[in-house]
Short mmCIF file of C-alpha atoms in Angstrom, two decimals:
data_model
loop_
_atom_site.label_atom_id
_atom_site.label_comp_id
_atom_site.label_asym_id
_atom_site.label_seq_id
_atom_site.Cartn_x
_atom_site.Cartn_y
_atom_site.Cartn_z
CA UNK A 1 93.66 125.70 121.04
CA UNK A 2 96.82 123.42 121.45
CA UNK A 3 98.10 123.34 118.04
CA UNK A 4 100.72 120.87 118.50
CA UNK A 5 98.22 118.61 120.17
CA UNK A 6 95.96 118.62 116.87
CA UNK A 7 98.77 116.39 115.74
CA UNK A 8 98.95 114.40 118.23
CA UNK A 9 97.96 110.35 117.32
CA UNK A 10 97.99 109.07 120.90
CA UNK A 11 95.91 106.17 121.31
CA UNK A 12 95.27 105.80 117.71
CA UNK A 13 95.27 102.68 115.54
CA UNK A 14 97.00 103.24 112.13
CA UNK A 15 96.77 100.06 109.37
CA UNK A 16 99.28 100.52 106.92
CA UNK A 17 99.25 97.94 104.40
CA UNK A 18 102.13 96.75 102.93
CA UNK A 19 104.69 98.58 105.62
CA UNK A 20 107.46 96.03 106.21
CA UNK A 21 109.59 98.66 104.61
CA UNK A 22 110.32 101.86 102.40
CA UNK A 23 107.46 104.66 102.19
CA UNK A 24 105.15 102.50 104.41
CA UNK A 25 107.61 102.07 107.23
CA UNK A 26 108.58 105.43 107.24
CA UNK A 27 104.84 106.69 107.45
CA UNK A 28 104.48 104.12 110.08
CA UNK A 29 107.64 104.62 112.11
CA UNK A 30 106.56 108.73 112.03
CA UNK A 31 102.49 107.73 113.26
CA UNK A 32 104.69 105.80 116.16
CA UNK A 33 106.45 108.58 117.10
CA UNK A 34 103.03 110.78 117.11
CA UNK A 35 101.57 107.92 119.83
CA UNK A 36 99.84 105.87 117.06
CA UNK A 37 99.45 102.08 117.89
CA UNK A 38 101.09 100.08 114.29
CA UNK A 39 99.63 97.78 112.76
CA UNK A 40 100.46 96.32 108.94
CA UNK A 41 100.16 93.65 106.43
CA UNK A 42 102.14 92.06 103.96
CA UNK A 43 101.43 89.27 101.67
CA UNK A 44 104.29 87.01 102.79
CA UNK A 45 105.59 85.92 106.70
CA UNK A 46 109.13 86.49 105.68
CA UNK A 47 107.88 90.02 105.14
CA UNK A 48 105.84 90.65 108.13
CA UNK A 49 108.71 89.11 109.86
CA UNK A 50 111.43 91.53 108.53
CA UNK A 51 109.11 94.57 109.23
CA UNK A 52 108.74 93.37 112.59
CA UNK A 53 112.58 93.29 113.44
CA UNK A 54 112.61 96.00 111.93
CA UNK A 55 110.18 97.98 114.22
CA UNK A 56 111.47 96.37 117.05
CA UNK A 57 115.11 97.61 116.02
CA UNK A 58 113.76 100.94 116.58
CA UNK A 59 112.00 100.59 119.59
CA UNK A 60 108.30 100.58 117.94
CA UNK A 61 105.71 98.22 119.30
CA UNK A 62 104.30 97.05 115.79
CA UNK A 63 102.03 93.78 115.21
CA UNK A 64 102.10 92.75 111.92
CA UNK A 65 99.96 90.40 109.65
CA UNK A 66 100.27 88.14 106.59
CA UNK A 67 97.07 88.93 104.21
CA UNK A 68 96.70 89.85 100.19
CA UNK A 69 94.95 93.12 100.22
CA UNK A 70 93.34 91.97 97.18
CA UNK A 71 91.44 88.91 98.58
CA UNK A 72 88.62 90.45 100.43
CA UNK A 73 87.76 87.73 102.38
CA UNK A 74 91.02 87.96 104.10
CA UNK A 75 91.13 91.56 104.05
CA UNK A 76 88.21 91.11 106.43
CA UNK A 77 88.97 88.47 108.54
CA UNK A 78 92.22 90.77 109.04
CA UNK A 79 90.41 93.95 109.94
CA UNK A 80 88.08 91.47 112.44
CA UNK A 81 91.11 90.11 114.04
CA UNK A 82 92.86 93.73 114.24
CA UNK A 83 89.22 94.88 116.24
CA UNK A 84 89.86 92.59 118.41
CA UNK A 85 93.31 92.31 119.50
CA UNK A 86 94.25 96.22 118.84
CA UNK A 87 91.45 97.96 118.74
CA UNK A 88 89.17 99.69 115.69
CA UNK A 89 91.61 100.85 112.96
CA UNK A 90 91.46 104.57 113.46
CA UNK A 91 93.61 105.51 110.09
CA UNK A 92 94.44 103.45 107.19
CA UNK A 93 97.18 104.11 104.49
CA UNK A 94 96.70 101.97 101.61
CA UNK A 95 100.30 101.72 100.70
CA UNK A 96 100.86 98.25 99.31
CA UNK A 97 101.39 98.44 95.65
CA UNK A 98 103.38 96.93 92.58
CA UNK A 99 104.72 98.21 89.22
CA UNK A 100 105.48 96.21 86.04
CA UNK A 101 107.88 98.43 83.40
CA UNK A 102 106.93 97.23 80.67
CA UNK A 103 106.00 99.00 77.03
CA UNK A 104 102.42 98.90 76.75
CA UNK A 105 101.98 97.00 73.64
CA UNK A 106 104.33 94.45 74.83
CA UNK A 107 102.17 93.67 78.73
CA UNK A 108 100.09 91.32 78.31
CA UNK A 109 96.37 91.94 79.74
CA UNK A 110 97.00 89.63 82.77
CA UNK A 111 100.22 92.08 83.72
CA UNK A 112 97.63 94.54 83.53
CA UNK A 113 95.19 93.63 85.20
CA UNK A 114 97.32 92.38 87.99
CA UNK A 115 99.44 95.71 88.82
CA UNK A 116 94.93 97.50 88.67
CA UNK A 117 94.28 94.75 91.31
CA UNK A 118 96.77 95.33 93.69
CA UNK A 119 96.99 99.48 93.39
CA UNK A 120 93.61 100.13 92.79
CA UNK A 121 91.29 97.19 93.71
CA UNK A 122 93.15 96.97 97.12
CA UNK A 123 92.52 100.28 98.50
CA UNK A 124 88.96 100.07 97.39
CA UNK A 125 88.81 96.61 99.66
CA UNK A 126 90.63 97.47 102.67
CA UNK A 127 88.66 101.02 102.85
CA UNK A 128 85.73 99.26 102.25
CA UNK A 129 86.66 96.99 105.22
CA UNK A 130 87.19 100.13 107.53
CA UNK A 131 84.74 102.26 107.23
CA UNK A 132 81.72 100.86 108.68
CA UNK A 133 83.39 101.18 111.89
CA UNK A 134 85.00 104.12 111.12
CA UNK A 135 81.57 105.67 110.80
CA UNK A 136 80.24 103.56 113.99
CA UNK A 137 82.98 105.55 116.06
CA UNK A 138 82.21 109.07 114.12
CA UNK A 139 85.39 109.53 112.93
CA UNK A 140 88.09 108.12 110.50
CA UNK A 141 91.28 109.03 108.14
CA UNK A 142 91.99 107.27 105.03
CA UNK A 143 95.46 108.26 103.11
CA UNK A 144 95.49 106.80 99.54
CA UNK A 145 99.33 106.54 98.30
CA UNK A 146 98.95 107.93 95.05
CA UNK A 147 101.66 108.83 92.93
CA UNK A 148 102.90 111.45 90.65
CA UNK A 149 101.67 109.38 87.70
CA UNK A 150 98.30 109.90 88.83
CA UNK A 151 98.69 113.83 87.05
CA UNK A 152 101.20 112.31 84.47
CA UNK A 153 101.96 109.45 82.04
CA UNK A 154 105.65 108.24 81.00
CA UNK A 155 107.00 105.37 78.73
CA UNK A 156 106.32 101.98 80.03
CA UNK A 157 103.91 102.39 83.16
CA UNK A 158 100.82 102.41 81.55
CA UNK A 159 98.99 99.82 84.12
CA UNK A 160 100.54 101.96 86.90
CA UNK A 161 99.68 105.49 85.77
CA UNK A 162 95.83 103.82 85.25
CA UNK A 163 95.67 102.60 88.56
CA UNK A 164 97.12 105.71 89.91
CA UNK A 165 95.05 108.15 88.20
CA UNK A 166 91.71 105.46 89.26
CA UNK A 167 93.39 105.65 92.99
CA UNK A 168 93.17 109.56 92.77
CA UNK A 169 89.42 109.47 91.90
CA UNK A 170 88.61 107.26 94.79
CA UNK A 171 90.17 109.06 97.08
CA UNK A 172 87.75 112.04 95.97
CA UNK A 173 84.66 109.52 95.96
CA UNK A 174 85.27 108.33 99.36
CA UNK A 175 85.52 112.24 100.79
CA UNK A 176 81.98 112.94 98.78
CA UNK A 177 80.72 109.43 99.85
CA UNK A 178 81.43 109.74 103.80
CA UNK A 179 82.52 113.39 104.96
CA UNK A 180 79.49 113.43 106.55
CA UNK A 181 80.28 110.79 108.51
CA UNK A 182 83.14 112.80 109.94
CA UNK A 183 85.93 110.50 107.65
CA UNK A 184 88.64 112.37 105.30
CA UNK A 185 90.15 110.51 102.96
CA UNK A 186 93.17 111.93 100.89
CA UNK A 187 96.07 111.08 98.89
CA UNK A 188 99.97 111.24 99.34
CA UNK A 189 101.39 111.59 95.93
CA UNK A 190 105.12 110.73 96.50
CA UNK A 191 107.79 111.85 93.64
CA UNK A 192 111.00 109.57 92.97
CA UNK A 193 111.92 107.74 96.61
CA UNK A 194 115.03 106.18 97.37
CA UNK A 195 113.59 102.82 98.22
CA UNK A 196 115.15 99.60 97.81
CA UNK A 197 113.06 99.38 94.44
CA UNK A 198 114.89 101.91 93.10
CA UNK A 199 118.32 101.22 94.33
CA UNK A 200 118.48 100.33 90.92
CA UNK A 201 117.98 103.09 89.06
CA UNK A 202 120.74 104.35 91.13
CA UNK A 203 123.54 102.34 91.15
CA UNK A 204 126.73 103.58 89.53
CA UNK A 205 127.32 102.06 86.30
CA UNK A 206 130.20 100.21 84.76
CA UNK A 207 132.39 103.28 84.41
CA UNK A 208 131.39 104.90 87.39
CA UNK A 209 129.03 107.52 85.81
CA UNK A 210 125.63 107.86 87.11
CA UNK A 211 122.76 105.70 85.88
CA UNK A 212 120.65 107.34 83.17
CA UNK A 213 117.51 107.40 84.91
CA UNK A 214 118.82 109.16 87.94
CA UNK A 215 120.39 111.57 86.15
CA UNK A 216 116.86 111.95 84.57
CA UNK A 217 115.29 112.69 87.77
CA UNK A 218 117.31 114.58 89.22
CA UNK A 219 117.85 116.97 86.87
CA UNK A 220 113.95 117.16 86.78
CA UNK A 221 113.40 117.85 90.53
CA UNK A 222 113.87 121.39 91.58
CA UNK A 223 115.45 119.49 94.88
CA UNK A 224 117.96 118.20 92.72
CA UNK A 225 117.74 114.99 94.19
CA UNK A 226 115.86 111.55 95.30
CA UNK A 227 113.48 111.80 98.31
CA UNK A 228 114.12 109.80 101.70
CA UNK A 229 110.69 107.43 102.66
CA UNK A 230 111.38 109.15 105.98
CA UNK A 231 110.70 113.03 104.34
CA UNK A 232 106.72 111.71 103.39
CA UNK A 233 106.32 110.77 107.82
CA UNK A 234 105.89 114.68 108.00
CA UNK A 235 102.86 115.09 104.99
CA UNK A 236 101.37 111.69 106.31
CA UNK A 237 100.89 112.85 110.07
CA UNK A 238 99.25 116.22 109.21
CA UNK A 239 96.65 114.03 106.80
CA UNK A 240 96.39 111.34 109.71
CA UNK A 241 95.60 114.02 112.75
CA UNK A 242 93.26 116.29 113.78
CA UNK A 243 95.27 119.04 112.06
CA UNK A 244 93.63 118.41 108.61
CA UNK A 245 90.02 117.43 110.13
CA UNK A 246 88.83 120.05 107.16
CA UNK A 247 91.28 118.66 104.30
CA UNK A 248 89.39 116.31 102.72
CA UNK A 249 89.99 114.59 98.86
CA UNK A 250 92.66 116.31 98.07
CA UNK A 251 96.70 114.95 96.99
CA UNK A 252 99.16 116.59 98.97
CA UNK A 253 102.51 115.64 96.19
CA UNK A 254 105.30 115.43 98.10
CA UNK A 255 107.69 115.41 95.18
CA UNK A 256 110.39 118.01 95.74
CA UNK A 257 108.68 119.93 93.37
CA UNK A 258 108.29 118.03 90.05
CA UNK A 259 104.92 118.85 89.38
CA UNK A 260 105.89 122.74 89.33
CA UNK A 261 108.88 122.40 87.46
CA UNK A 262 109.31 122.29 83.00
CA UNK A 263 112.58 120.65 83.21
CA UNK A 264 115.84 123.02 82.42
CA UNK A 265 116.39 123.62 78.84
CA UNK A 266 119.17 122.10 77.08
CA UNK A 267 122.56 123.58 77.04
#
């Protein structure tokens, strides 16, 4: 057996929703590199249209389109049109997601409900979308982008951490629901990324001292430090190829170790 080839994604179609940038592009940019064929959505043109200068900045031949993962009749007239002009969507990431910080008793239900319909609603509709064909060409990877707060809560993410935790348990109904069909569906659970989302949390303050928060999280990842979107390509390949064809419903954290770690006791 060719053990590098198990990893190989050549000729491949990989949908990753929401990839015009951060942990989506890098996933995406690393499935190019592997031979995968990019596709990915985002709910505005100026988005799709920055993702796709961005691709074609480095060198990837991506095709992007404009579509709300939460609107399934789009979601399916999008997974038609990919059929046709790419080919059948061989792995999905279901990366597009939101976050509202906001003290719980202070969101209102509509905040709620919103941040459930986009993280977990979504992947439910685009996997839903994908599978029948999946299971039509006997094989299929789904890679749920779960999150740390799908093992633990924290102060003001309430809607996020239940969406999360929701996103976890579909990913294991999906791998009871259709193993047998030859799909695997897991989860990336990615600690604190340095994504333009958080630039914010790490911009110097006033004085120069470091913000609050990323002292915080730093000093609570053995790694000492924020992850790159590039250092989840790696995790997301293995779950995408052949390599993992018997890993199924599991979440692979890929969070520099926060999930092993107590924090360091106070001096």
């Amino acid at each position: 057996m060719d053990i590098l080839k198990s990893f190989s994604l050549e000729g491949k179609v990989a949908l990753v929703t929401g990839a015009s940038y951060g942990i989506g592009y890098g996933i995406a940019s690393a499935f190019a590199a592997a031979g995968a064929k990019i596709v990915f959505n985002d709910i505005k043109q100026e988005l799709v249209d920055k993702g796709m200068a961005a691709y074609k900045a480095d060198g990837i031949d991506a095709k992007g389109y404009v579509c709300d993962v939460t609107d399934e009749n789009a979601v399916n007239e999008m997974v038609k049109k990919i059929e046709e002009e790419v080919g059948v969507i061989d792995i999905l990431v279901n990366n597009a997601g939101i976050i509202k910080r906001i003290p719980m008793c202070e969101m209102t239900a509509e905040q709620f409900r919103q941040v459930i319909d986009i993280d977990l609603n979504g992947p439910f509709i685009v996997s839903k979308a994908v599978i029948p064909s999946m299971i039509k060409k006997g094989h299929g990877k789904i890679i749920n982008i779960c999150s740390m707060m799908s093992e633990l809560g924290r102060e003001t993410v309430s809607a996020y951490a239940a969406a999360k935790g929701g996103l976890k348990m579909l990913t294991r109904n999906i791998c009871a629901e259709y193993g047998d069909k030859n799909i695997q569906c897991n989860g990336i659970g990615p600690g604190y990324i340095a994504t333009p989302q958080t630039a914010p949390l790490r911009e110097k303050q006033a004085d120069g001292s470091r913000h609050p928060f990323d002292q915080f999280i730093c000093s609570r990842t053995p790694a000492g430090r924020w992850l790159d979107p590039s250092e989840l390509g790696a995790p997301a390949l293995f779950l995408a190829s052949d390599a993992s064809n018997a890993v199924n419903g599991h979440i692979l954290y890929v969070d520099g170790g926060i999930l092993a770690y107590i924090g360091k006791q106070p001096s």
